[in-house]
Amino acid sequence: MEQRPGAVLTAAPPTAPSPDIELRDILKTFAGEPAVQGLNLQVQPGEFFSLLGPSGCGKTTTLRLIAGFETPTAGSLHIRGQEMAQVPPYRRPVNTVFQSYALFRHLSVWENVAFGLKLQRLGKGELRSRVTAALTQVKMDPFAQRFPAQLSGGQQQRVALARALVNRPAVLLLDEPLGALDLKLRKEMQLELANLHRSLGLTFVMVTHDQEEALSLSDRIAVMNQGRIEQVGSPSQIYENPQTAFVADFIGDTNLLRGQVEQSDSATVKLVTETGLPIWTERRSEWNGTLPQQLMVSIRPERILVSAPGQMAGIARSPNCHAGRLKQVMYLGPNIQCQVQLPTGEELTVLQPNGREQLPVIDAEVEVSWQVQDSHALVA
């Protein structure tokens, strides 16, 4: 292209990649009752995305809508830019790994993984190559001739993953994939799943009710409640900056207190609970105008310090410092959990690292304190 004298050529701004999955105003009802409603969601290419929430919140229905096992009552669903609401499951570029593994008990590991490819009538050479590659990816190639009953739960889960991966899906759907495993094996498989996602670069969408699993594996999490999405964000955003009381209470442990706004300035807000407990919190940036009259405050147990009365003397004290009495102490190995009752009647859960000191004495007088920025204010 000829450039005119004095003209400045500028590069076109890079276009954002289109999402692998996009749900727009999705509604799904069963017998007239909504299971999911008003669902708007985007999953970006290569993301590990989790749908997290309690039983009955709509997360599994959402996954089944993406997989094609359910059809939306209203709204549109796109996978890689293509409308999929009316496309049957076998024609969608997705594969699902179920909690029950759904392996064929009468087929060997090799035959389980090859089953879908045989239906596609692939040539023997390509079939053998793809099955071998899938089993190698999940470290199950030495067990190719075994049957499911001869495998541990973790090994069966790997075979289920290989069977899904061998079809080279654009998106891998995981329905409570580690739910049937014991705690130790689940931890091991979490690490393997994270490594597999990193090495493949595929888009993973996982349904789970396990908060720790979602926090440790996900790039982003959608927290669902009663068929709606309460918040979408990175694990740190969800944990450190919950947008609703439900998210604060569901993700990890927290102390939730309700209070009336008594005073505020540009940086802080003072609330007072019904029992008279004063709490200072940061003023959130979106509260530029009139504050709500009533707020909830979330305080994570690990943000609260507990000490003997007067021990904090000489140190800059937080306005959130209160006398209390120790009501319960639980030894948790790496941590000590305490229940502290305040004179106003509220009980706070406190989580302290185990420093090998002697455990606090039940019914002892203590002080609890936390920083203003650790009181996370929410609309009540």
PDB file of N, CA, C and O in Angstrom, residues 102-148:
ATOM      1  N   ALA A 102     -18.504 -44.241  34.004  1.00  0.00           N
ATOM      2  CA  ALA A 102     -19.295 -44.800  32.898  1.00  0.00           C
ATOM      3  C   ALA A 102     -18.444 -45.642  31.954  1.00  0.00           C
ATOM      4  O   ALA A 102     -18.604 -45.588  30.739  1.00  0.00           O
ATOM      5  N   LEU A 103     -17.545 -46.454  32.516  1.00  0.00           N
ATOM      6  CA  LEU A 103     -16.726 -47.353  31.693  1.00  0.00           C
ATOM      7  C   LEU A 103     -17.496 -48.631  31.393  1.00  0.00           C
ATOM      8  O   LEU A 103     -18.329 -49.079  32.193  1.00  0.00           O
ATOM      9  N   PHE A 104     -17.206 -49.234  30.269  1.00  0.00           N
ATOM     10  CA  PHE A 104     -17.790 -50.531  29.925  1.00  0.00           C
ATOM     11  C   PHE A 104     -17.013 -51.617  30.675  1.00  0.00           C
ATOM     12  O   PHE A 104     -15.817 -51.817  30.422  1.00  0.00           O
ATOM     13  N   ARG A 105     -17.685 -52.301  31.563  1.00  0.00           N
ATOM     14  CA  ARG A 105     -17.002 -53.263  32.446  1.00  0.00           C
ATOM     15  C   ARG A 105     -16.453 -54.458  31.676  1.00  0.00           C
ATOM     16  O   ARG A 105     -15.481 -55.082  32.096  1.00  0.00           O
ATOM     17  N   HIS A 106     -17.082 -54.798  30.535  1.00  0.00           N
ATOM     18  CA  HIS A 106     -16.676 -55.999  29.790  1.00  0.00           C
ATOM     19  C   HIS A 106     -15.587 -55.697  28.762  1.00  0.00           C
ATOM     20  O   HIS A 106     -15.142 -56.613  28.055  1.00  0.00           O
ATOM     21  N   LEU A 107     -15.174 -54.436  28.653  1.00  0.00           N
ATOM     22  CA  LEU A 107     -14.128 -54.064  27.706  1.00  0.00           C
ATOM     23  C   LEU A 107     -12.846 -53.706  28.440  1.00  0.00           C
ATOM     24  O   LEU A 107     -12.883 -53.185  29.556  1.00  0.00           O
ATOM     25  N   SER A 108     -11.716 -53.986  27.805  1.00  0.00           N
ATOM     26  CA  SER A 108     -10.425 -53.621  28.389  1.00  0.00           C
ATOM     27  C   SER A 108     -10.257 -52.108  28.348  1.00  0.00           C
ATOM     28  O   SER A 108     -11.042 -51.382  27.720  1.00  0.00           O
ATOM     29  N   VAL A 109      -9.209 -51.622  29.013  1.00  0.00           N
ATOM     30  CA  VAL A 109      -8.893 -50.192  28.993  1.00  0.00           C
ATOM     31  C   VAL A 109      -8.742 -49.714  27.549  1.00  0.00           C
ATOM     32  O   VAL A 109      -9.309 -48.695  27.143  1.00  0.00           O
ATOM     33  N   TRP A 110      -7.971 -50.459  26.762  1.00  0.00           N
ATOM     34  CA  TRP A 110      -7.752 -50.099  25.353  1.00  0.00           C
ATOM     35  C   TRP A 110      -9.090 -50.018  24.604  1.00  0.00           C
ATOM     36  O   TRP A 110      -9.358 -49.062  23.877  1.00  0.00           O
ATOM     37  N   GLU A 111      -9.923 -51.035  24.780  1.00  0.00           N
ATOM     38  CA  GLU A 111     -11.196 -51.082  24.059  1.00  0.00           C
ATOM     39  C   GLU A 111     -12.142 -49.964  24.511  1.00  0.00           C
ATOM     40  O   GLU A 111     -12.907 -49.427  23.708  1.00  0.00           O
ATOM     41  N   ASN A 112     -12.112 -49.610  25.808  1.00  0.00           N
ATOM     42  CA  ASN A 112     -12.928 -48.499  26.293  1.00  0.00           C
ATOM     43  C   ASN A 112     -12.544 -47.201  25.606  1.00  0.00           C
ATOM     44  O   ASN A 112     -13.416 -46.436  25.170  1.00  0.00           O
ATOM     45  N   VAL A 113     -11.248 -46.959  25.498  1.00  0.00           N
ATOM     46  CA  VAL A 113     -10.774 -45.704  24.902  1.00  0.00           C
ATOM     47  C   VAL A 113     -11.024 -45.700  23.397  1.00  0.00           C
ATOM     48  O   VAL A 113     -11.348 -44.665  22.806  1.00  0.00           O
ATOM     49  N   ALA A 114     -10.913 -46.864  22.757  1.00  0.00           N
ATOM     50  CA  ALA A 114     -11.077 -46.949  21.298  1.00  0.00           C
ATOM     51  C   ALA A 114     -12.535 -46.986  20.862  1.00  0.00           C
ATOM     52  O   ALA A 114     -12.825 -46.805  19.672  1.00  0.00           O
ATOM     53  N   PHE A 115     -13.459 -47.185  21.798  1.00  0.00           N
ATOM     54  CA  PHE A 115     -14.852 -47.439  21.452  1.00  0.00           C
ATOM     55  C   PHE A 115     -15.440 -46.355  20.537  1.00  0.00           C
ATOM     56  O   PHE A 115     -16.022 -46.646  19.484  1.00  0.00           O
ATOM     57  N   GLY A 116     -15.294 -45.088  20.937  1.00  0.00           N
ATOM     58  CA  GLY A 116     -15.862 -43.999  20.142  1.00  0.00           C
ATOM     59  C   GLY A 116     -15.227 -43.877  18.773  1.00  0.00           C
ATOM     60  O   GLY A 116     -15.908 -43.563  17.783  1.00  0.00           O
ATOM     61  N   LEU A 117     -13.926 -44.136  18.689  1.00  0.00           N
ATOM     62  CA  LEU A 117     -13.233 -44.029  17.406  1.00  0.00           C
ATOM     63  C   LEU A 117     -13.671 -45.135  16.445  1.00  0.00           C
ATOM     64  O   LEU A 117     -13.749 -44.919  15.235  1.00  0.00           O
ATOM     65  N   LYS A 118     -13.967 -46.313  16.986  1.00  0.00           N
ATOM     66  CA  LYS A 118     -14.426 -47.404  16.120  1.00  0.00           C
ATOM     67  C   LYS A 118     -15.768 -47.063  15.478  1.00  0.00           C
ATOM     68  O   LYS A 118     -16.019 -47.421  14.320  1.00  0.00           O
ATOM     69  N   LEU A 119     -16.600 -46.346  16.222  1.00  0.00           N
ATOM     70  CA  LEU A 119     -17.884 -45.934  15.657  1.00  0.00           C
ATOM     71  C   LEU A 119     -17.693 -44.956  14.506  1.00  0.00           C
ATOM     72  O   LEU A 119     -18.537 -44.857  13.611  1.00  0.00           O
ATOM     73  N   GLN A 120     -16.562 -44.231  14.535  1.00  0.00           N
ATOM     74  CA  GLN A 120     -16.263 -43.290  13.450  1.00  0.00           C
ATOM     75  C   GLN A 120     -15.603 -43.986  12.254  1.00  0.00           C
ATOM     76  O   GLN A 120     -15.314 -43.339  11.250  1.00  0.00           O
ATOM     77  N   ARG A 121     -15.349 -45.284  12.407  1.00  0.00           N
ATOM     78  CA  ARG A 121     -14.739 -46.095  11.347  1.00  0.00           C
ATOM     79  C   ARG A 121     -13.378 -45.532  10.895  1.00  0.00           C
ATOM     80  O   ARG A 121     -13.089 -45.421   9.700  1.00  0.00           O
ATOM     81  N   LEU A 122     -12.550 -45.194  11.868  1.00  0.00           N
ATOM     82  CA  LEU A 122     -11.195 -44.745  11.545  1.00  0.00           C
ATOM     83  C   LEU A 122     -10.355 -45.922  11.075  1.00  0.00           C
ATOM     84  O   LEU A 122     -10.606 -47.077  11.444  1.00  0.00           O
ATOM     85  N   GLY A 123      -9.320 -45.616  10.309  1.00  0.00           N
ATOM     86  CA  GLY A 123      -8.377 -46.647   9.910  1.00  0.00           C
ATOM     87  C   GLY A 123      -7.627 -47.196  11.109  1.00  0.00           C
ATOM     88  O   GLY A 123      -7.450 -46.502  12.117  1.00  0.00           O
ATOM     89  N   LYS A 124      -7.174 -48.458  10.993  1.00  0.00           N
ATOM     90  CA  LYS A 124      -6.516 -49.104  12.136  1.00  0.00           C
ATOM     91  C   LYS A 124      -5.288 -48.342  12.605  1.00  0.00           C
ATOM     92  O   LYS A 124      -5.025 -48.229  13.798  1.00  0.00           O
ATOM     93  N   GLY A 125      -4.520 -47.811  11.672  1.00  0.00           N
ATOM     94  CA  GLY A 125      -3.308 -47.094  12.041  1.00  0.00           C
ATOM     95  C   GLY A 125      -3.600 -45.847  12.840  1.00  0.00           C
ATOM     96  O   GLY A 125      -2.973 -45.596  13.886  1.00  0.00           O
ATOM     97  N   GLU A 126      -4.544 -45.027  12.386  1.00  0.00           N
ATOM     98  CA  GLU A 126      -4.880 -43.797  13.105  1.00  0.00           C
ATOM     99  C   GLU A 126      -5.533 -44.125  14.439  1.00  0.00           C
ATOM    100  O   GLU A 126      -5.262 -43.471  15.452  1.00  0.00           O
ATOM    101  N   LEU A 127      -6.393 -45.148  14.458  1.00  0.00           N
ATOM    102  CA  LEU A 127      -7.042 -45.532  15.705  1.00  0.00           C
ATOM    103  C   LEU A 127      -6.004 -45.924  16.745  1.00  0.00           C
ATOM    104  O   LEU A 127      -6.043 -45.457  17.894  1.00  0.00           O
ATOM    105  N   ARG A 128      -5.044 -46.765  16.335  1.00  0.00           N
ATOM    106  CA  ARG A 128      -4.013 -47.222  17.260  1.00  0.00           C
ATOM    107  C   ARG A 128      -3.178 -46.039  17.766  1.00  0.00           C
ATOM    108  O   ARG A 128      -2.877 -45.935  18.957  1.00  0.00           O
ATOM    109  N   SER A 129      -2.843 -45.134  16.869  1.00  0.00           N
ATOM    110  CA  SER A 129      -2.020 -43.982  17.236  1.00  0.00           C
ATOM    111  C   SER A 129      -2.728 -43.076  18.233  1.00  0.00           C
ATOM    112  O   SER A 129      -2.135 -42.638  19.230  1.00  0.00           O
ATOM    113  N   ARG A 130      -4.013 -42.825  17.999  1.00  0.00           N
ATOM    114  CA  ARG A 130      -4.744 -41.905  18.872  1.00  0.00           C
ATOM    115  C   ARG A 130      -5.031 -42.519  20.234  1.00  0.00           C
ATOM    116  O   ARG A 130      -4.962 -41.844  21.268  1.00  0.00           O
ATOM    117  N   VAL A 131      -5.344 -43.814  20.268  1.00  0.00           N
ATOM    118  CA  VAL A 131      -5.589 -44.473  21.554  1.00  0.00           C
ATOM    119  C   VAL A 131      -4.298 -44.503  22.379  1.00  0.00           C
ATOM    120  O   VAL A 131      -4.297 -44.211  23.579  1.00  0.00           O
ATOM    121  N   THR A 132      -3.187 -44.849  21.744  1.00  0.00           N
ATOM    122  CA  THR A 132      -1.898 -44.885  22.446  1.00  0.00           C
ATOM    123  C   THR A 132      -1.549 -43.507  23.002  1.00  0.00           C
ATOM    124  O   THR A 132      -1.107 -43.380  24.158  1.00  0.00           O
ATOM    125  N   ALA A 133      -1.764 -42.457  22.192  1.00  0.00           N
ATOM    126  CA  ALA A 133      -1.452 -41.095  22.634  1.00  0.00           C
ATOM    127  C   ALA A 133      -2.323 -40.696  23.821  1.00  0.00           C
ATOM    128  O   ALA A 133      -1.827 -40.100  24.795  1.00  0.00           O
ATOM    129  N   ALA A 134      -3.612 -41.030  23.774  1.00  0.00           N
ATOM    130  CA  ALA A 134      -4.522 -40.664  24.865  1.00  0.00           C
ATOM    131  C   ALA A 134      -4.156 -41.389  26.155  1.00  0.00           C
ATOM    132  O   ALA A 134      -4.146 -40.790  27.242  1.00  0.00           O
ATOM    133  N   LEU A 135      -3.833 -42.691  26.061  1.00  0.00           N
ATOM    134  CA  LEU A 135      -3.441 -43.441  27.254  1.00  0.00           C
ATOM    135  C   LEU A 135      -2.116 -42.942  27.817  1.00  0.00           C
ATOM    136  O   LEU A 135      -1.927 -42.906  29.035  1.00  0.00           O
ATOM    137  N   THR A 136      -1.206 -42.548  26.945  1.00  0.00           N
ATOM    138  CA  THR A 136       0.080 -42.007  27.406  1.00  0.00           C
ATOM    139  C   THR A 136      -0.123 -40.686  28.134  1.00  0.00           C
ATOM    140  O   THR A 136       0.531 -40.426  29.163  1.00  0.00           O
ATOM    141  N   GLN A 137      -1.019 -39.850  27.627  1.00  0.00           N
ATOM    142  CA  GLN A 137      -1.285 -38.562  28.259  1.00  0.00           C
ATOM    143  C   GLN A 137      -1.727 -38.714  29.708  1.00  0.00           C
ATOM    144  O   GLN A 137      -1.376 -37.898  30.564  1.00  0.00           O
ATOM    145  N   VAL A 138      -2.495 -39.755  29.983  1.00  0.00           N
ATOM    146  CA  VAL A 138      -3.008 -39.947  31.345  1.00  0.00           C
ATOM    147  C   VAL A 138      -2.226 -41.029  32.101  1.00  0.00           C
ATOM    148  O   VAL A 138      -2.663 -41.491  33.159  1.00  0.00           O
ATOM    149  N   LYS A 139      -1.111 -41.442  31.562  1.00  0.00           N
ATOM    150  CA  LYS A 139      -0.215 -42.407  32.206  1.00  0.00           C
ATOM    151  C   LYS A 139      -0.888 -43.757  32.455  1.00  0.00           C
ATOM    152  O   LYS A 139      -0.665 -44.415  33.487  1.00  0.00           O
ATOM    153  N   MET A 140      -1.691 -44.200  31.499  1.00  0.00           N
ATOM    154  CA  MET A 140      -2.373 -45.479  31.646  1.00  0.00           C
ATOM    155  C   MET A 140      -1.986 -46.477  30.564  1.00  0.00           C
ATOM    156  O   MET A 140      -2.585 -47.556  30.472  1.00  0.00           O
ATOM    157  N   ASP A 141      -0.982 -46.167  29.743  1.00  0.00           N
ATOM    158  CA  ASP A 141      -0.581 -47.090  28.678  1.00  0.00           C
ATOM    159  C   ASP A 141      -0.096 -48.438  29.217  1.00  0.00           C
ATOM    160  O   ASP A 141      -0.320 -49.471  28.560  1.00  0.00           O
ATOM    161  N   PRO A 142       0.535 -48.533  30.417  1.00  0.00           N
ATOM    162  CA  PRO A 142       0.925 -49.866  30.902  1.00  0.00           C
ATOM    163  C   PRO A 142      -0.267 -50.751  31.285  1.00  0.00           C
ATOM    164  O   PRO A 142      -0.106 -51.957  31.475  1.00  0.00           O
ATOM    165  N   PHE A 143      -1.455 -50.156  31.403  1.00  0.00           N
ATOM    166  CA  PHE A 143      -2.627 -50.905  31.875  1.00  0.00           C
ATOM    167  C   PHE A 143      -3.643 -51.131  30.746  1.00  0.00           C
ATOM    168  O   PHE A 143      -4.810 -51.419  31.014  1.00  0.00           O
ATOM    169  N   ALA A 144      -3.184 -51.028  29.512  1.00  0.00           N
ATOM    170  CA  ALA A 144      -4.098 -51.059  28.367  1.00  0.00           C
ATOM    171  C   ALA A 144      -4.942 -52.327  28.292  1.00  0.00           C
ATOM    172  O   ALA A 144      -6.087 -52.285  27.826  1.00  0.00           O
ATOM    173  N   GLN A 145      -4.416 -53.472  28.738  1.00  0.00           N
ATOM    174  CA  GLN A 145      -5.138 -54.729  28.602  1.00  0.00           C
ATOM    175  C   GLN A 145      -5.918 -55.125  29.860  1.00  0.00           C
ATOM    176  O   GLN A 145      -6.540 -56.182  29.896  1.00  0.00           O
ATOM    177  N   ARG A 146      -5.885 -54.293  30.868  1.00  0.00           N
ATOM    178  CA  ARG A 146      -6.668 -54.592  32.066  1.00  0.00           C
ATOM    179  C   ARG A 146      -8.129 -54.190  31.866  1.00  0.00           C
ATOM    180  O   ARG A 146      -8.456 -53.413  30.980  1.00  0.00           O
ATOM    181  N   PHE A 147      -8.972 -54.718  32.772  1.00  0.00           N
ATOM    182  CA  PHE A 147     -10.385 -54.383  32.753  1.00  0.00           C
ATOM    183  C   PHE A 147     -10.690 -53.417  33.910  1.00  0.00           C
ATOM    184  O   PHE A 147      -9.946 -53.377  34.894  1.00  0.00           O
ATOM    185  N   PRO A 148     -11.770 -52.637  33.813  1.00  0.00           N
ATOM    186  CA  PRO A 148     -12.072 -51.651  34.854  1.00  0.00           C
ATOM    187  C   PRO A 148     -12.067 -52.214  36.271  1.00  0.00           C
ATOM    188  O   PRO A 148     -11.611 -51.544  37.205  1.00  0.00           O
TER     189      PRO A 148
END
